[in-house]
Tab-separated table of C-alpha atoms in Angstrom:
chain	number	residue	atom	x	y	z
T	251	MET	CA	-21.245	19.592	22.668
T	252	ARG	CA	-22.853	18.580	19.410
T	253	ASP	CA	-25.311	16.183	17.825
T	254	PHE	CA	-24.351	14.494	14.549
T	255	LEU	CA	-26.793	13.627	11.778
T	256	PRO	CA	-26.399	10.210	10.099
T	257	ALA	CA	-24.274	11.485	7.193
T	258	ASP	CA	-21.922	13.336	9.545
T	259	LYS	CA	-21.658	10.360	11.883
T	260	SER	CA	-20.926	8.040	8.963
T	261	ARG	CA	-18.164	10.331	7.684
T	262	ARG	CA	-16.600	10.567	11.153
T	263	GLU	CA	-16.625	6.796	11.574
T	264	ARG	CA	-14.981	6.304	8.181
T	265	VAL	CA	-12.175	8.685	9.136
T	266	LEU	CA	-11.764	6.980	12.515
T	267	ALA	CA	-11.565	3.594	10.780
T	268	VAL	CA	-8.682	4.807	8.611
T	269	ILE	CA	-6.852	6.245	11.625
T	270	ARG	CA	-7.260	3.021	13.603
T	271	GLU	CA	-6.174	0.837	10.689
T	272	ARG	CA	-3.024	2.842	9.952
T	273	TYR	CA	-1.992	3.094	13.596
T	274	ARG	CA	-2.494	-0.648	14.083
T	275	ALA	CA	-0.414	-1.255	10.944
T	276	HIS	CA	2.448	0.563	12.674
T	277	GLY	CA	2.313	-1.762	15.681
T	278	PHE	CA	0.192	0.236	18.135
T	279	ASP	CA	-2.489	-1.433	20.287
T	280	GLU	CA	-5.731	0.244	21.329
T	281	ILE	CA	-6.697	0.634	24.977
T	282	GLU	CA	-9.678	2.202	26.736
T	283	THR	CA	-9.815	4.175	29.973
T	284	PRO	CA	-12.775	5.555	31.968
T	285	VAL	CA	-14.137	8.984	31.101
T	286	MET	CA	-13.621	10.043	34.738
T	287	GLU	CA	-10.430	10.307	36.762
T	288	ASP	CA	-9.747	11.328	40.362
T	289	TYR	CA	-9.973	15.075	40.909
T	290	ASP	CA	-6.496	15.202	42.480
T	291	ARG	CA	-4.974	13.408	39.492
T	292	LEU	CA	-6.567	15.825	37.029
T	293	HIS	CA	-5.318	18.779	39.087
T	294	ALA	CA	-1.782	17.597	39.781
T	295	GLY	CA	-0.172	20.444	37.846
T	296	LEU	CA	0.439	18.337	34.734
T	297	GLY	CA	-2.249	19.650	32.402
T	298	GLY	CA	-1.363	23.335	32.207
T	299	ASP	CA	-4.297	25.609	31.419
T	300	ASN	CA	-6.464	22.579	30.615
T	301	GLU	CA	-6.785	21.930	34.344
T	302	LYS	CA	-8.710	25.205	34.619
T	303	LEU	CA	-11.098	23.957	31.919
T	304	SER	CA	-11.876	20.587	33.480
T	305	PHE	CA	-15.419	19.572	34.398
T	306	SER	CA	-15.588	18.467	38.033
T	307	ILE	CA	-18.159	16.049	39.433
T	308	LEU	CA	-19.877	16.879	42.709
T	309	LYS	CA	-19.348	14.399	45.527
T	310	ARG	CA	-22.304	12.084	45.896
T	311	GLY	CA	-24.562	12.462	48.928
T	312	MET	CA	-23.704	16.077	49.791
T	313	ASP	CA	-26.605	18.104	51.169
T	314	ALA	CA	-27.062	21.864	50.800
T	315	GLU	CA	-25.355	22.598	54.111
T	316	GLY	CA	-22.322	20.531	53.158
T	317	ILE	CA	-22.085	22.251	49.788
T	318	ARG	CA	-22.175	25.701	51.404
T	319	ALA	CA	-19.500	24.690	53.920
T	320	ALA	CA	-17.180	23.442	51.172
T	321	ALA	CA	-17.888	26.148	48.598
T	322	ASP	CA	-14.610	28.011	49.191
T	323	ASP	CA	-12.483	25.125	47.882
T	324	PRO	CA	-13.531	23.196	44.739
T	325	ALA	CA	-11.460	20.214	45.919
T	326	ASP	CA	-13.828	19.848	48.889
T	327	LEU	CA	-16.842	19.735	46.557
T	328	ALA	CA	-15.573	17.282	43.931
T	329	ASP	CA	-13.651	14.030	44.022
T	330	LEU	CA	-13.890	13.120	40.310
T	331	GLY	CA	-13.719	14.925	36.974
T	332	LEU	CA	-14.164	14.320	33.264
T	333	ARG	CA	-10.824	13.764	31.501
T	334	TYR	CA	-9.587	16.844	29.613
T	335	ASP	CA	-7.042	14.856	27.598
T	336	LEU	CA	-5.928	11.241	27.156
T	337	THR	CA	-2.360	11.586	28.415
T	338	VAL	CA	-3.079	11.840	32.137
T	339	PRO	CA	-5.363	8.748	31.999
T	340	LEU	CA	-2.659	6.871	30.049
T	341	ALA	CA	-0.067	7.610	32.722
T	342	ARG	CA	-2.398	6.249	35.391
T	343	PHE	CA	-3.265	3.235	33.182
T	344	TYR	CA	0.395	2.376	32.649
T	345	ALA	CA	1.219	2.658	36.338
T	346	THR	CA	-1.719	0.359	37.149
T	347	HIS	CA	-1.082	-2.329	34.516
T	348	ARG	CA	2.665	-2.156	33.942
T	349	SER	CA	3.263	-5.801	34.884
T	350	GLN	CA	0.905	-6.911	32.074
T	351	LEU	CA	2.436	-4.662	29.393
T	352	PRO	CA	5.553	-5.046	27.223
T	353	ALA	CA	8.775	-3.244	28.106
T	354	VAL	CA	8.108	-0.791	25.265
T	355	PHE	CA	4.367	-0.168	25.134
T	356	ARG	CA	2.763	1.390	22.042
T	357	ALA	CA	-0.774	2.599	22.802
T	358	ILE	CA	-3.677	3.902	20.730
T	359	GLN	CA	-6.400	5.915	22.411
T	360	ILE	CA	-9.350	7.230	20.410
T	361	ALA	CA	-12.028	8.710	22.635
T	362	PRO	CA	-13.921	11.875	23.614
T	363	VAL	CA	-12.538	14.378	26.118
T	364	TRP	CA	-14.226	17.346	27.775
T	365	ARG	CA	-13.103	20.928	28.402
T	366	ALA	CA	-15.146	23.896	29.603
T	367	GLU	CA	-14.172	25.926	26.541
T	368	ARG	CA	-15.949	29.020	25.339
T	369	PRO	CA	-17.662	27.447	22.285
T	370	GLN	CA	-16.506	28.829	18.937
T	371	LYS	CA	-15.496	27.538	15.520
T	372	GLY	CA	-12.994	24.727	16.013
T	373	ARG	CA	-13.347	24.715	19.812
T	374	TYR	CA	-15.854	22.410	21.437
T	375	ARG	CA	-16.642	21.298	24.959
T	376	GLN	CA	-16.679	17.647	23.875
T	377	PHE	CA	-14.388	16.447	21.133
T	378	VAL	CA	-12.551	13.333	20.007
T	379	GLN	CA	-8.810	12.917	20.457
T	380	CYS	CA	-6.764	10.356	18.532
T	381	ASP	CA	-3.554	9.648	20.441
T	382	ILE	CA	-0.633	7.310	19.982
T	383	ASP	CA	2.009	7.032	22.698
T	384	ILE	CA	5.187	5.057	23.292
T	385	ILE	CA	6.235	4.346	26.868
T	386	GLY	CA	9.599	2.782	27.706
T	387	ASP	CA	11.791	4.073	24.846
T	388	ALA	CA	13.981	7.126	25.539
T	389	THR	CA	15.588	7.217	22.080
T	390	SER	CA	14.680	9.335	19.061
T	391	ARG	CA	13.258	6.170	17.448
T	392	ALA	CA	10.116	6.582	19.554
T	393	GLU	CA	9.456	10.097	18.271
T	394	ALA	CA	10.226	8.931	14.727
T	395	GLU	CA	7.718	6.075	14.951
T	396	LEU	CA	5.002	8.480	16.080
T	397	MET	CA	5.763	10.941	13.294
T	398	VAL	CA	5.932	8.344	10.527
T	399	ALA	CA	2.652	6.744	11.655
T	400	SER	CA	0.867	10.117	11.858
T	401	LEU	CA	2.118	11.244	8.441
T	402	ASP	CA	0.941	7.880	7.082
T	403	VAL	CA	-2.539	8.605	8.479
T	404	LEU	CA	-2.639	11.941	6.651
T	405	ASP	CA	-1.516	10.275	3.400
T	406	ALA	CA	-4.175	7.557	3.776
T	407	LEU	CA	-6.842	10.239	4.223
T	408	GLY	CA	-5.705	12.044	1.067
T	409	LEU	CA	-4.082	14.938	2.930
T	410	THR	CA	-0.644	14.558	1.387
T	411	GLY	CA	2.026	17.203	1.829
T	412	GLY	CA	1.917	17.364	5.624
T	413	VAL	CA	4.984	18.568	7.525
T	414	ILE	CA	5.964	18.431	11.195
T	415	ARG	CA	7.437	21.408	13.027
T	416	VAL	CA	9.902	20.251	15.670
T	417	ASN	CA	11.648	21.754	18.679
T	418	ASP	CA	12.913	20.606	22.077
T	419	ARG	CA	11.940	22.033	25.466
T	420	ARG	CA	15.542	21.536	26.598
T	421	ALA	CA	16.730	23.700	23.696
T	422	LEU	CA	14.155	26.344	24.599
T	423	ASP	CA	15.258	26.414	28.217
T	424	ALA	CA	18.934	26.593	27.243
T	425	MET	CA	18.167	29.392	24.775
T	426	LEU	CA	16.404	31.450	27.445
T	427	GLU	CA	19.354	30.869	29.766
T	428	VAL	CA	21.760	32.090	27.057
T	429	PHE	CA	19.656	35.230	26.605
T	430	GLY	CA	19.827	35.828	30.356
T	431	PHE	CA	16.290	35.125	31.592
T	432	ALA	CA	16.226	34.009	35.210
T	433	ALA	CA	14.915	30.507	35.941
T	434	ASP	CA	11.787	31.833	37.653
T	435	GLU	CA	11.021	34.068	34.636
T	436	ARG	CA	11.142	31.391	31.941
T	437	ALA	CA	7.683	29.852	32.309
T	438	GLY	CA	6.038	33.267	31.756
T	439	VAL	CA	8.473	34.105	28.952
T	440	LEU	CA	7.533	30.904	27.121
T	441	ILE	CA	3.845	31.811	27.366
T	442	THR	CA	4.627	35.053	25.559
T	443	ILE	CA	6.969	33.477	22.985
T	444	ASP	CA	4.198	31.000	22.166
T	445	LYS	CA	2.251	33.973	20.732
T	446	LEU	CA	4.928	34.698	18.118
T	447	ASP	CA	2.772	33.482	15.212
T	448	LYS	CA	-0.168	35.618	16.366
T	449	ILE	CA	1.372	38.946	17.412
T	450	GLY	CA	4.752	38.863	15.675
T	451	PRO	CA	8.239	39.602	17.011
T	452	ALA	CA	7.497	43.221	17.896
T	453	GLY	CA	4.385	42.216	19.848
T	454	VAL	CA	6.277	39.503	21.731
T	455	VAL	CA	9.114	41.884	22.645
T	456	ALA	CA	6.624	44.513	23.827
T	457	GLU	CA	4.760	41.973	25.983
T	458	LEU	CA	8.030	40.703	27.464
T	459	ARG	CA	8.926	44.250	28.466
T	460	ASP	CA	5.474	44.667	30.015
T	461	ARG	CA	6.104	41.515	32.051
T	462	GLY	CA	8.999	43.230	33.757
T	463	VAL	CA	11.490	40.463	33.076
T	464	SER	CA	15.208	41.114	32.654
T	465	ALA	CA	15.610	43.999	30.181
T	466	ALA	CA	19.007	42.792	28.989
T	467	ALA	CA	17.546	39.348	28.288
T	468	VAL	CA	14.687	40.892	26.286
T	469	ASP	CA	17.247	42.902	24.290
T	470	ALA	CA	19.198	39.709	23.531
T	471	PHE	CA	16.011	37.909	22.480
T	472	ALA	CA	14.953	40.860	20.273
T	473	ALA	CA	18.316	40.919	18.513
T	474	PHE	CA	18.153	37.165	17.906
T	475	VAL	CA	14.568	37.061	16.620
T	476	ASP	CA	15.176	40.028	14.294
T	477	ARG	CA	17.796	38.123	12.310
T	478	PRO	CA	17.005	37.548	8.598
T	479	ALA	CA	14.341	34.844	8.358
T	480	THR	CA	15.474	31.480	6.981
T	481	THR	CA	14.086	27.943	6.943
T	482	PRO	CA	16.795	25.875	8.622
T	483	SER	CA	17.666	22.490	7.176
T	484	PHE	CA	16.940	19.574	9.523
T	485	ASP	CA	20.553	18.565	10.026
T	486	ASP	CA	23.343	19.447	12.443
T	487	ALA	CA	24.403	22.605	10.617
T	488	GLY	CA	20.853	23.853	10.037
T	489	ILE	CA	19.685	23.260	13.603
T	490	ARG	CA	22.778	24.896	15.119
T	491	ALA	CA	22.410	27.890	12.788
T	492	ALA	CA	18.832	28.398	14.019
T	493	LEU	CA	19.884	28.465	17.688
T	494	PRO	CA	22.219	30.692	19.700
T	495	ASP	CA	25.554	29.314	20.843
T	496	GLY	CA	25.428	27.331	24.078
T	497	ILE	CA	22.755	24.721	23.297
T	498	PRO	CA	23.746	21.282	24.698
T	499	ASP	CA	25.257	18.975	22.081
T	500	ASP	CA	23.150	15.992	23.176
T	501	VAL	CA	19.938	17.916	22.454
T	502	VAL	CA	21.084	18.770	18.922
T	503	ALA	CA	22.273	15.192	18.368
T	504	HIS	CA	18.847	13.847	19.444
T	505	LEU	CA	17.106	16.103	16.909
T	506	VAL	CA	19.536	15.199	14.119
T	507	ALA	CA	19.035	11.469	14.760
T	508	LEU	CA	15.278	12.019	14.692
T	509	GLY	CA	15.458	13.675	11.275
T	510	GLU	CA	17.652	10.913	9.846
T	511	THR	CA	15.347	8.180	11.173
T	512	VAL	CA	12.163	9.766	9.775
T	513	ALA	CA	13.861	10.326	6.400
T	514	ALA	CA	14.933	6.681	6.241
T	515	ALA	CA	11.437	5.461	7.153
T	516	ARG	CA	9.684	7.737	4.662
T	517	GLY	CA	12.105	6.871	1.877
T	518	ASP	CA	12.749	10.502	0.996
T	519	GLU	CA	13.727	13.781	2.584
T	520	ALA	CA	12.100	13.934	6.027
T	521	PRO	CA	9.105	16.307	6.064
T	522	LEU	CA	10.423	17.939	9.254
T	523	VAL	CA	10.978	21.647	9.884
T	524	PHE	CA	12.999	22.868	12.853
T	525	ASP	CA	11.252	25.736	14.651
T	526	PRO	CA	13.341	27.180	17.521
T	527	PHE	CA	10.318	29.064	18.884
T	528	LEU	CA	7.785	26.235	18.911
T	529	VAL	CA	6.635	26.028	22.543
T	530	ARG	CA	3.423	24.018	23.013
T	531	GLY	CA	1.708	24.878	26.250
T	532	MET	CA	1.454	21.632	28.192
T	533	GLY	CA	3.553	21.807	31.328
T	534	TYR	CA	4.491	18.119	31.280
T	535	TYR	CA	6.716	18.228	28.169
T	536	THR	CA	10.375	17.504	28.957
T	537	GLY	CA	12.085	17.065	25.575
T	538	THR	CA	11.150	16.931	21.904
T	539	ILE	CA	7.910	18.730	20.965
T	540	PHE	CA	6.201	18.829	17.591
T	541	GLU	CA	3.161	20.051	15.650
T	542	LEU	CA	1.574	18.654	12.497
T	543	ALA	CA	0.940	21.226	9.753
T	544	HIS	CA	-0.681	21.050	6.323
T	545	PRO	CA	-0.422	23.635	3.517
T	546	SER	CA	-4.223	23.814	3.125
T	547	VAL	CA	-4.752	25.455	6.534
T	548	ASP	CA	-2.926	27.947	8.761
T	549	TYR	CA	-3.449	26.034	12.012
T	550	SER	CA	-1.938	22.803	13.303
T	551	LEU	CA	-3.620	19.433	12.749
T	552	GLY	CA	-2.047	17.781	15.761
T	553	GLY	CA	1.005	17.671	17.927
T	554	GLY	CA	2.693	16.197	20.921
T	555	GLY	CA	5.981	15.697	22.661
T	556	ARG	CA	8.063	13.823	25.176
T	557	TYR	CA	6.783	13.766	28.762
T	558	ASP	CA	9.344	11.656	30.620
T	559	GLY	CA	8.409	12.992	34.059
T	560	MET	CA	4.693	12.192	34.112
T	561	ILE	CA	4.660	8.414	34.511
T	562	GLY	CA	6.854	8.645	37.587
T	563	ARG	CA	4.171	10.686	39.357
T	564	PHE	CA	2.001	7.570	39.447
T	565	LEU	CA	4.559	4.754	39.214
T	566	GLY	CA	7.095	5.895	41.778
T	567	GLN	CA	9.937	5.487	39.282
T	568	GLN	CA	10.673	7.236	36.033
T	569	ALA	CA	9.656	5.835	32.638
T	570	PRO	CA	10.332	7.590	29.309
T	571	ALA	CA	7.195	8.480	27.357
T	572	VAL	CA	6.274	10.391	24.219
T	573	GLY	CA	2.941	10.938	22.481
T	574	PHE	CA	1.329	12.347	19.337
T	575	SER	CA	-2.292	13.521	19.159
T	576	ILE	CA	-4.071	14.047	15.833
T	577	GLY	CA	-6.663	16.825	15.796
T	578	PHE	CA	-9.550	14.671	14.655
T	579	GLU	CA	-12.181	17.430	14.623
T	580	ARG	CA	-9.996	19.641	12.445
T	581	ILE	CA	-9.043	16.844	10.070
T	582	VAL	CA	-12.570	15.532	9.559
T	583	ASP	CA	-13.718	19.035	8.558
T	584	LEU	CA	-11.129	19.079	5.747
T	585	LEU	CA	-12.313	15.868	4.100
T	586	PRO	CA	-15.011	15.616	1.407
T	587	ASP	CA	-18.389	13.993	2.046
T	588	ALA	CA	-17.638	10.888	0.014
T	589	ALA	CA	-19.354	7.522	0.348
T	590	PRO	CA	-17.161	4.594	1.419
T	591	LYS	CA	-15.214	3.145	-1.510
T	592	GLY	CA	-16.610	-0.135	-2.764
T	593	GLU	CA	-19.676	-0.168	-0.510
T	594	ARG	CA	-22.893	-1.529	-2.042
T	595	SER	CA	-25.823	0.386	-0.582
T	596	VAL	CA	-29.377	-0.049	-1.807
T	597	VAL	CA	-32.725	1.596	-1.106
T	598	LEU	CA	-35.679	-0.724	-1.679
T	599	VAL	CA	-38.735	1.382	-2.560
T	600	HIS	CA	-41.896	-0.698	-2.214
T	601	ASP	CA	-45.550	-0.213	-3.019
T	602	ARG	CA	-48.038	-0.112	-0.158
T	603	ASP	CA	-49.532	-3.503	-1.088
T	604	VAL	CA	-46.253	-5.443	-0.957
T	605	ALA	CA	-46.396	-8.079	1.789
T	606	LEU	CA	-43.879	-7.730	4.608
T	607	ALA	CA	-42.443	-11.264	4.454
T	608	PRO	CA	-41.252	-11.238	0.805
T	609	LEU	CA	-40.026	-7.637	1.203
T	610	LEU	CA	-37.807	-8.517	4.144
T	611	SER	CA	-36.716	-11.684	2.337
T	612	LEU	CA	-35.435	-9.504	-0.521
T	613	LYS	CA	-33.645	-7.298	1.980
T	614	ALA	CA	-32.059	-10.314	3.683
T	615	HIS	CA	-30.882	-11.597	0.285
T	616	LEU	CA	-29.090	-8.308	-0.457
T	617	VAL	CA	-27.633	-8.013	3.051
T	618	ALA	CA	-26.272	-11.562	2.797
T	619	GLY	CA	-24.543	-10.483	-0.413
T	620	GLY	CA	-22.714	-7.704	1.433
T	621	ALA	CA	-24.997	-4.760	0.701
T	622	ARG	CA	-26.269	-2.100	3.072
T	623	VAL	CA	-30.046	-1.916	2.600
T	624	ARG	CA	-32.756	0.524	3.606
T	625	VAL	CA	-36.465	-0.129	3.006
T	626	GLU	CA	-38.689	2.828	2.101
T	627	GLN	CA	-42.381	2.972	1.162
T	628	ARG	CA	-43.061	4.704	-2.157
T	629	ALA	CA	-43.727	8.417	-1.587
T	630	LYS	CA	-45.618	10.966	-3.641
T	631	ASN	CA	-42.419	12.959	-4.009
T	632	MET	CA	-40.019	10.259	-5.175
T	633	LYS	CA	-37.388	12.801	-6.194
T	634	ALA	CA	-37.050	14.057	-2.618
T	635	LEU	CA	-36.876	10.521	-1.238
T	636	LEU	CA	-34.101	9.519	-3.638
T	637	GLU	CA	-32.160	12.759	-3.079
T	638	ARG	CA	-32.260	12.199	0.681
T	639	SER	CA	-31.091	8.607	0.205
T	640	ALA	CA	-28.171	9.763	-1.938
T	641	ALA	CA	-27.258	12.376	0.696
T	642	ASP	CA	-27.224	9.590	3.290
T	643	GLY	CA	-24.621	7.712	1.249
T	644	TYR	CA	-26.758	5.201	-0.674
T	645	THR	CA	-25.584	4.471	-4.202
T	646	SER	CA	-28.486	2.598	-5.841
T	647	PHE	CA	-32.199	1.880	-5.526
T	648	ALA	CA	-34.781	-0.612	-6.730
T	649	THR	CA	-38.564	-0.550	-6.865
T	650	VAL	CA	-40.340	-3.550	-5.344
T	651	GLY	CA	-43.780	-4.650	-6.440
T	652	ALA	CA	-45.996	-7.517	-5.273
T	653	ASP	CA	-44.407	-9.914	-7.781
T	654	THR	CA	-40.748	-8.814	-7.474
T	655	THR	CA	-38.227	-11.571	-6.680
T	656	ALA	CA	-34.503	-11.609	-6.130
T	657	GLU	CA	-34.060	-12.665	-9.751
T	658	THR	CA	-36.196	-9.825	-11.178
T	659	LEU	CA	-34.959	-7.068	-8.837
T	660	GLU	CA	-33.427	-4.292	-10.938
T	661	LEU	CA	-30.909	-1.975	-9.283
T	662	LYS	CA	-30.546	1.549	-10.635
T	663	PRO	CA	-27.833	4.078	-9.715
T	664	LEU	CA	-28.686	6.983	-7.433
T	665	ALA	CA	-27.090	9.879	-9.287
């Protein structure tokens, strides 16, 4: 959990403003949910490994004896927890307010979440997530809208050239069935396959053998993954060529329609790449899954997928849903420390004998004209004062004496 100095906070808010503006332009509406949810909801088996990283909140009013008596079961100690993502709260929100929402609901959520991570570069215990979700649309148009909006955000931030890796959990499950993995083996097999980028095909095959899963299935997987590497085209022929025989036609058709829709919306070839081994670890994904990549880094900048089964846990009836989360912390670290375009920001440096009333009158005059204004008393080391002001994003300064007026105020660039 981190503190942010003024320059860092300003940069983060500028990035957030761009994300909000672009998502709103694509027809999404922002909502807000509480930072806490019921313990049982956060531990309903929907959040995968993130459930193990959740911060629980001790029940109020428990004395030492009660804590000792309940210590064997965390559920007896806590009834609330800090949210570890924004998807579980959204599902609860939709179930609660469905009657007040449109049939197809497009939501923005931009807010902090908490996970008991081991702190390291790029992993924090408190971080901001920027999510967009569509509830109520089971077609590939929903996924396409999310992808087009998220690629638009990257373009608006100057991170052009982004691509989206795409797969489908139904294709993954069918592929494992074709290889011969038993149904009760597949969850563990997917955990290992998800390490393909880190440990390579040989490492994945070795770990699968160590798991003790079906040897014949591992042999079939090894033969498939050792085929000559190609980048499949995002069309029917390319997707089928990247998968073994036996994948359901409706799954392939859904992916093909997705590619065509994104290409039409972007006005050029869709920046989508089919990856038959993309897994994503969240247990609630039921269909299309995707990750946002950029050529400047070797890690993803976001991702998401379809989670049609989650809403029904809270609503009592099924509702199709799909979401995309941008990795805000990763993206903000890629952007330069630039001042906002077009902002007028002025430092008024005054002598000690300048009266307060006329000084603040000058400030009010500049603020009324749309400027951001800071007042500073003249220092012995003026160079340090001006350098600090420039680092804080100010673009000009003016010296104020006892006789200075709005008409005689001379602004000079901070360079």
